[in-house]
Amino acid sequence: MRILIVGAGAVGGYFGGRLAQAGRDVTFLVRPSRAIDLGRDGLRIISPHGDAVLTPKLISAEETDTPYDLVFVSVKAYALEAAMNDFAPAVGPETMILPALNGMRHIDLLTKRFGEHAVIGGVCLVAAEIDDQGRIVQLADFQQLIYGERNGETTPRLERLDATMRGAGFDARLSPDIMQAMWEKWVQLASLGAITCLMRGTIGEIVAAPGGAELSLAVVDESAAISNACGHKPSEALLSRHAAAITAPGSSLTSSMYRDLRKGAPVEVDHILGDFIERGDAHRVATPLLKAAFVNLRVYQDRLPKH
């Protein structure tokens, strides 16, 4: 398969790098500034699963003119609309678009632009960031990519995708219920993002404060209630694991939103929390803690310099 990775940030760079390292046909669509860095230093990965320095195939938006078999989209949600313009020439009649974004709003945007058939579902589980040297640093050892047809069918194109993804140096799985997996990730992400950003700390720091663990669990309950009301009840096993993770004493666990917040960077507040809360409001689900986090982050976001 000819694979186009849109962006070479922490997520796209990590999974695209591992695919390239495994000999897959991978090209990265990058901005000029990132192209300069990658051309000079290579694509550098620092990981518990092994470090790597790769010389990636790069392409700019202006150079994209032929369809790819797979377009892997992992930009931040607020950058999606601009990215769609950049990769549109790479989408042909049989191209699969695999988004690894958070929440659900991106599915609406992608299907409106490229049609229902082009867009498959995806869940990406990895903790990674770009450090001050431009390297992709994996912060924990989990690295999973899940994908599937949004209607739950197992199709020949997904079997082909699965064969391409397996054995590429990360956990790859074809899901028969990708929408459920996407909603369950949203529950985890919204609750972890809300509590770490609202309390401005790691899970260990929050739990160490009196009432911190109870507050964390209350945010999980609000998040699960939204998902349940929207027809995607999280499994008891997932909620049990997430509750344990979000109340673990001494844990250094944070969210990507909190790490962006600490850097003074934009956050995905509208996509991870705003859209989530709106869907809960439509079903009259009370979410005071999620709303407090949302307002808090919107105040932060609105103070940032406008580009």
Short mmCIF file of C-alpha atoms in Angstrom, two decimals, residues 12-303:
data_model
loop_
_atom_site.label_atom_id
_atom_site.label_comp_id
_atom_site.label_asym_id
_atom_site.label_seq_id
_atom_site.Cartn_x
_atom_site.Cartn_y
_atom_site.Cartn_z
CA GLY A 12 2.05 10.69 12.73
CA GLY A 13 5.80 10.74 13.04
CA TYR A 14 5.82 7.82 15.45
CA PHE A 15 3.49 5.44 13.62
CA GLY A 16 4.67 6.58 10.19
CA GLY A 17 8.26 6.15 11.30
CA ARG A 18 7.64 2.63 12.55
CA LEU A 19 5.86 1.73 9.28
CA ALA A 20 8.76 3.13 7.24
CA GLN A 21 11.25 1.30 9.46
CA ALA A 22 9.36 -1.94 8.72
CA GLY A 23 9.73 -1.38 4.99
CA ARG A 24 6.28 -0.03 4.16
CA ASP A 25 5.87 2.54 1.37
CA VAL A 26 5.44 5.69 3.48
CA THR A 27 5.51 9.36 2.47
CA PHE A 28 5.07 12.27 4.88
CA LEU A 29 3.12 15.39 3.92
CA VAL A 30 4.76 18.15 5.93
CA ARG A 31 5.01 21.90 6.26
CA PRO A 32 8.15 23.58 4.86
CA SER A 33 9.67 24.24 8.31
CA ARG A 34 9.27 20.61 9.38
CA ALA A 35 10.66 19.46 6.01
CA ILE A 36 13.82 21.48 6.65
CA ASP A 37 14.28 19.92 10.10
CA LEU A 38 13.65 16.38 8.86
CA GLY A 39 15.91 16.85 5.86
CA ARG A 40 18.71 18.03 8.10
CA ASP A 41 18.35 15.72 11.13
CA GLY A 42 16.18 12.84 9.90
CA LEU A 43 13.07 11.54 11.62
CA ARG A 44 14.29 10.72 15.13
CA ILE A 45 12.37 8.49 17.52
CA ILE A 46 13.27 7.99 21.19
CA SER A 47 11.29 5.06 22.55
CA PRO A 48 11.24 2.23 25.11
CA HIS A 49 10.74 0.00 22.05
CA GLY A 50 13.97 1.12 20.44
CA ASP A 51 15.34 4.40 19.11
CA ALA A 52 15.48 5.11 15.40
CA VAL A 53 16.80 7.68 12.95
CA LEU A 54 15.16 7.52 9.53
CA THR A 55 15.49 9.40 6.26
CA PRO A 56 11.81 9.82 5.38
CA LYS A 57 10.21 10.46 2.00
CA LEU A 58 8.75 13.96 2.19
CA ILE A 59 6.23 15.82 0.07
CA SER A 60 4.66 19.28 0.26
CA ALA A 61 1.02 20.21 -0.35
CA GLU A 62 1.97 21.70 -3.73
CA GLU A 63 3.62 18.43 -4.79
CA THR A 64 0.68 16.18 -3.85
CA ASP A 65 -1.02 15.22 -7.10
CA THR A 66 -1.63 11.45 -7.18
CA PRO A 67 -3.96 9.30 -5.06
CA TYR A 68 -2.62 7.13 -2.24
CA ASP A 69 -4.11 3.89 -0.96
CA LEU A 70 -4.16 5.20 2.62
CA VAL A 71 -4.11 8.70 4.06
CA PHE A 72 -3.29 8.64 7.79
CA VAL A 73 -4.44 11.86 9.46
CA SER A 74 -3.06 12.68 12.89
CA VAL A 75 -2.99 16.49 13.04
CA LYS A 76 -4.43 18.37 15.99
CA ALA A 77 -8.18 18.80 15.63
CA TYR A 78 -7.95 22.56 15.23
CA ALA A 79 -5.62 22.09 12.23
CA LEU A 80 -7.83 19.58 10.39
CA GLU A 81 -9.61 21.92 7.98
CA ALA A 82 -6.33 23.36 6.67
CA ALA A 83 -4.87 19.84 6.46
CA MET A 84 -7.83 18.62 4.38
CA ASN A 85 -7.03 21.23 1.75
CA ASP A 86 -3.42 20.05 1.71
CA PHE A 87 -4.10 16.33 1.29
CA ALA A 88 -7.23 16.54 -0.91
CA PRO A 89 -5.24 15.80 -4.13
CA ALA A 90 -4.04 12.54 -2.52
CA VAL A 91 -7.61 11.22 -2.15
CA GLY A 92 -8.88 9.12 -5.07
CA PRO A 93 -12.02 6.98 -5.45
CA GLU A 94 -10.47 4.04 -3.58
CA THR A 95 -8.40 5.94 -1.02
CA MET A 96 -9.00 5.10 2.64
CA ILE A 97 -8.73 7.98 5.11
CA LEU A 98 -7.72 6.76 8.57
CA PRO A 99 -8.03 9.56 11.14
CA ALA A 100 -6.36 9.23 14.52
CA LEU A 101 -7.91 12.39 15.95
CA ASN A 102 -9.76 12.66 19.23
CA GLY A 103 -13.52 12.94 19.66
CA MET A 104 -16.04 12.64 16.82
CA ARG A 105 -16.30 16.02 15.12
CA HIS A 106 -13.50 15.15 12.69
CA ILE A 107 -15.59 12.29 11.27
CA ASP A 108 -18.33 14.77 10.34
CA LEU A 109 -15.82 17.11 8.68
CA LEU A 110 -14.01 14.37 6.75
CA THR A 111 -17.16 12.62 5.50
CA LYS A 112 -18.68 15.94 4.41
CA ARG A 113 -15.56 16.71 2.36
CA PHE A 114 -14.59 13.27 1.03
CA GLY A 115 -17.74 11.14 1.33
CA GLU A 116 -18.85 8.35 3.68
CA HIS A 117 -16.99 5.58 1.83
CA ALA A 118 -13.55 7.17 2.08
CA VAL A 119 -13.48 7.57 5.87
CA ILE A 120 -12.82 4.64 8.19
CA GLY A 121 -12.68 4.73 11.97
CA GLY A 122 -9.48 4.84 13.97
CA VAL A 123 -8.21 4.90 17.54
CA CYS A 124 -4.62 5.68 18.35
CA LEU A 125 -3.23 4.99 21.82
CA VAL A 126 0.25 6.41 22.31
CA ALA A 127 1.83 8.97 24.63
CA ALA A 128 4.43 10.91 22.67
CA GLU A 129 5.62 14.46 22.16
CA ILE A 130 8.13 16.45 20.13
CA ASP A 131 10.98 17.61 22.36
CA ASP A 132 12.96 20.82 22.02
CA GLN A 133 15.39 19.06 19.66
CA GLY A 134 12.58 18.06 17.27
CA ARG A 135 12.74 14.39 18.26
CA ILE A 136 9.64 12.23 18.76
CA VAL A 137 9.81 10.99 22.35
CA GLN A 138 7.53 8.16 23.44
CA LEU A 139 6.57 8.78 27.09
CA ALA A 140 5.10 5.35 27.93
CA ASP A 141 5.38 1.88 26.46
CA PHE A 142 1.84 1.50 25.05
CA GLN A 143 1.51 1.95 21.29
CA GLN A 144 -1.69 0.74 19.72
CA LEU A 145 -3.48 1.54 16.48
CA ILE A 146 -7.04 0.24 16.04
CA TYR A 147 -9.05 0.62 12.84
CA GLY A 148 -12.26 -0.62 11.25
CA GLU A 149 -15.17 0.13 8.97
CA ARG A 150 -17.54 2.50 10.71
CA ASN A 151 -20.51 0.21 9.92
CA GLY A 152 -18.78 -2.77 11.55
CA GLU A 153 -18.24 -4.80 8.37
CA THR A 154 -15.02 -6.69 7.70
CA THR A 155 -14.19 -5.69 4.13
CA PRO A 156 -11.36 -6.73 1.80
CA ARG A 157 -9.85 -3.24 1.96
CA LEU A 158 -9.70 -3.38 5.76
CA GLU A 159 -8.14 -6.86 5.64
CA ARG A 160 -5.51 -5.45 3.30
CA LEU A 161 -4.93 -2.52 5.64
CA ASP A 162 -4.66 -4.90 8.59
CA ALA A 163 -2.04 -6.99 6.78
CA THR A 164 -0.03 -3.82 6.10
CA MET A 165 -0.21 -2.58 9.70
CA ARG A 166 0.61 -5.84 11.45
CA GLY A 167 4.25 -6.60 12.14
CA ALA A 168 5.30 -2.97 11.82
CA GLY A 169 6.63 -2.52 15.34
CA PHE A 170 3.46 -1.50 17.19
CA ASP A 171 0.21 -3.15 18.30
CA ALA A 172 -2.22 -3.13 15.35
CA ARG A 173 -5.79 -4.42 15.50
CA LEU A 174 -8.78 -4.59 13.19
CA SER A 175 -11.92 -3.84 15.22
CA PRO A 176 -15.44 -5.07 14.40
CA ASP A 177 -16.86 -2.16 16.45
CA ILE A 178 -14.55 0.81 15.89
CA MET A 179 -17.19 3.39 16.82
CA GLN A 180 -17.49 1.88 20.29
CA ALA A 181 -13.70 1.96 20.61
CA MET A 182 -13.68 5.63 19.55
CA TRP A 183 -16.32 6.54 22.11
CA GLU A 184 -14.52 4.65 24.88
CA LYS A 185 -11.31 6.50 24.10
CA TRP A 186 -13.24 9.78 24.18
CA VAL A 187 -14.52 8.94 27.67
CA GLN A 188 -10.97 8.31 28.86
CA LEU A 189 -9.50 11.33 27.12
CA ALA A 190 -12.18 13.81 28.18
CA SER A 191 -12.03 12.78 31.83
CA LEU A 192 -8.23 12.65 32.01
CA GLY A 193 -7.92 15.94 30.14
CA ALA A 194 -10.56 17.65 32.26
CA ILE A 195 -9.13 16.64 35.65
CA THR A 196 -5.45 17.25 34.85
CA CYS A 197 -6.11 20.62 33.20
CA LEU A 198 -8.63 21.79 35.80
CA MET A 199 -6.37 20.82 38.70
CA ARG A 200 -3.13 21.70 36.85
CA GLY A 201 -1.31 18.57 37.88
CA THR A 202 -0.46 14.95 37.29
CA ILE A 203 -2.79 12.20 38.51
CA GLY A 204 -0.40 11.50 41.39
CA GLU A 205 -0.49 15.15 42.48
CA ILE A 206 -4.28 15.28 42.25
CA VAL A 207 -4.76 12.06 44.20
CA ALA A 208 -2.37 13.29 46.92
CA ALA A 209 -4.72 16.22 47.64
CA PRO A 210 -7.68 15.57 49.98
CA GLY A 211 -10.70 14.69 47.85
CA GLY A 212 -8.64 14.47 44.67
CA ALA A 213 -9.39 10.83 43.90
CA GLU A 214 -13.13 11.32 44.47
CA LEU A 215 -13.12 14.34 42.14
CA SER A 216 -11.32 12.32 39.45
CA LEU A 217 -13.90 9.53 39.68
CA ALA A 218 -16.74 12.04 39.49
CA VAL A 219 -15.35 13.34 36.20
CA VAL A 220 -15.19 9.77 34.88
CA ASP A 221 -18.82 9.26 35.90
CA GLU A 222 -19.90 12.39 33.97
CA SER A 223 -17.97 11.27 30.89
CA ALA A 224 -19.39 7.74 30.99
CA ALA A 225 -22.91 9.16 31.37
CA ILE A 226 -22.54 11.15 28.14
CA SER A 227 -21.29 8.15 26.18
CA ASN A 228 -24.06 5.97 27.61
CA ALA A 229 -26.73 8.53 26.69
CA CYS A 230 -25.37 8.66 23.14
CA GLY A 231 -25.80 4.91 22.73
CA HIS A 232 -22.24 3.79 23.44
CA LYS A 233 -22.16 2.47 26.99
CA PRO A 234 -18.52 1.98 28.07
CA SER A 235 -17.68 -1.54 29.17
CA GLU A 236 -17.33 -2.19 32.89
CA ALA A 237 -13.82 -3.55 32.28
CA LEU A 238 -12.72 -0.32 30.60
CA LEU A 239 -14.26 1.87 33.31
CA SER A 240 -12.60 -0.23 36.00
CA ARG A 241 -9.17 0.08 34.35
CA HIS A 242 -9.62 3.79 33.76
CA ALA A 243 -10.79 4.43 37.32
CA ALA A 244 -7.69 2.66 38.63
CA ALA A 245 -5.41 4.66 36.31
CA ILE A 246 -6.99 8.01 37.15
CA THR A 247 -6.70 7.44 40.93
CA ALA A 248 -3.27 5.76 41.10
CA PRO A 249 -1.14 7.22 43.90
CA GLY A 250 2.16 8.66 42.71
CA SER A 251 1.21 8.36 39.03
CA SER A 252 2.95 10.68 36.56
CA LEU A 253 0.02 10.26 34.13
CA THR A 254 -1.15 13.43 32.40
CA SER A 255 -3.10 14.25 29.24
CA SER A 256 -1.91 15.67 25.93
CA MET A 257 -4.09 18.72 26.61
CA TYR A 258 -2.31 19.29 29.92
CA ARG A 259 1.10 18.94 28.28
CA ASP A 260 0.06 21.46 25.60
CA LEU A 261 -1.27 23.75 28.32
CA ARG A 262 2.04 23.62 30.19
CA LYS A 263 3.83 24.64 26.98
CA GLY A 264 1.52 27.59 26.40
CA ALA A 265 0.30 25.96 23.17
CA PRO A 266 -3.27 25.76 21.81
CA VAL A 267 -5.40 22.94 23.22
CA GLU A 268 -8.14 20.77 21.67
CA VAL A 269 -10.72 22.05 24.14
CA ASP A 270 -13.60 22.48 21.67
CA HIS A 271 -13.10 19.03 20.14
CA ILE A 272 -12.36 16.95 23.24
CA LEU A 273 -14.61 18.73 25.76
CA GLY A 274 -16.88 21.21 23.95
CA ASP A 275 -18.38 18.77 21.46
CA PHE A 276 -18.58 16.07 24.15
CA ILE A 277 -20.52 18.37 26.51
CA GLU A 278 -22.85 19.47 23.68
CA ARG A 279 -23.77 15.85 22.99
CA GLY A 280 -24.44 15.35 26.69
CA ASP A 281 -26.60 18.49 26.85
CA ALA A 282 -28.70 17.15 23.97
CA HIS A 283 -29.60 14.22 26.26
CA ARG A 284 -29.86 16.40 29.39
CA VAL A 285 -26.82 14.85 31.05
CA ALA A 286 -25.52 17.00 33.92
CA THR A 287 -21.77 17.64 33.57
CA PRO A 288 -20.74 20.44 35.98
CA LEU A 289 -17.12 19.30 36.33
CA LEU A 290 -16.57 18.84 32.60
CA LYS A 291 -18.12 22.27 32.02
CA ALA A 292 -15.83 23.84 34.63
CA ALA A 293 -12.82 22.37 32.83
CA PHE A 294 -14.17 23.52 29.46
CA VAL A 295 -14.69 27.13 30.61
CA ASN A 296 -11.29 27.13 32.30
CA LEU A 297 -9.57 26.01 29.09
CA ARG A 298 -11.54 28.38 26.89
CA VAL A 299 -10.40 31.29 29.07
CA TYR A 300 -6.82 30.05 28.64
CA GLN A 301 -7.25 29.53 24.89
CA ASP A 302 -8.82 32.95 24.33
CA ARG A 303 -5.79 34.61 25.93
#
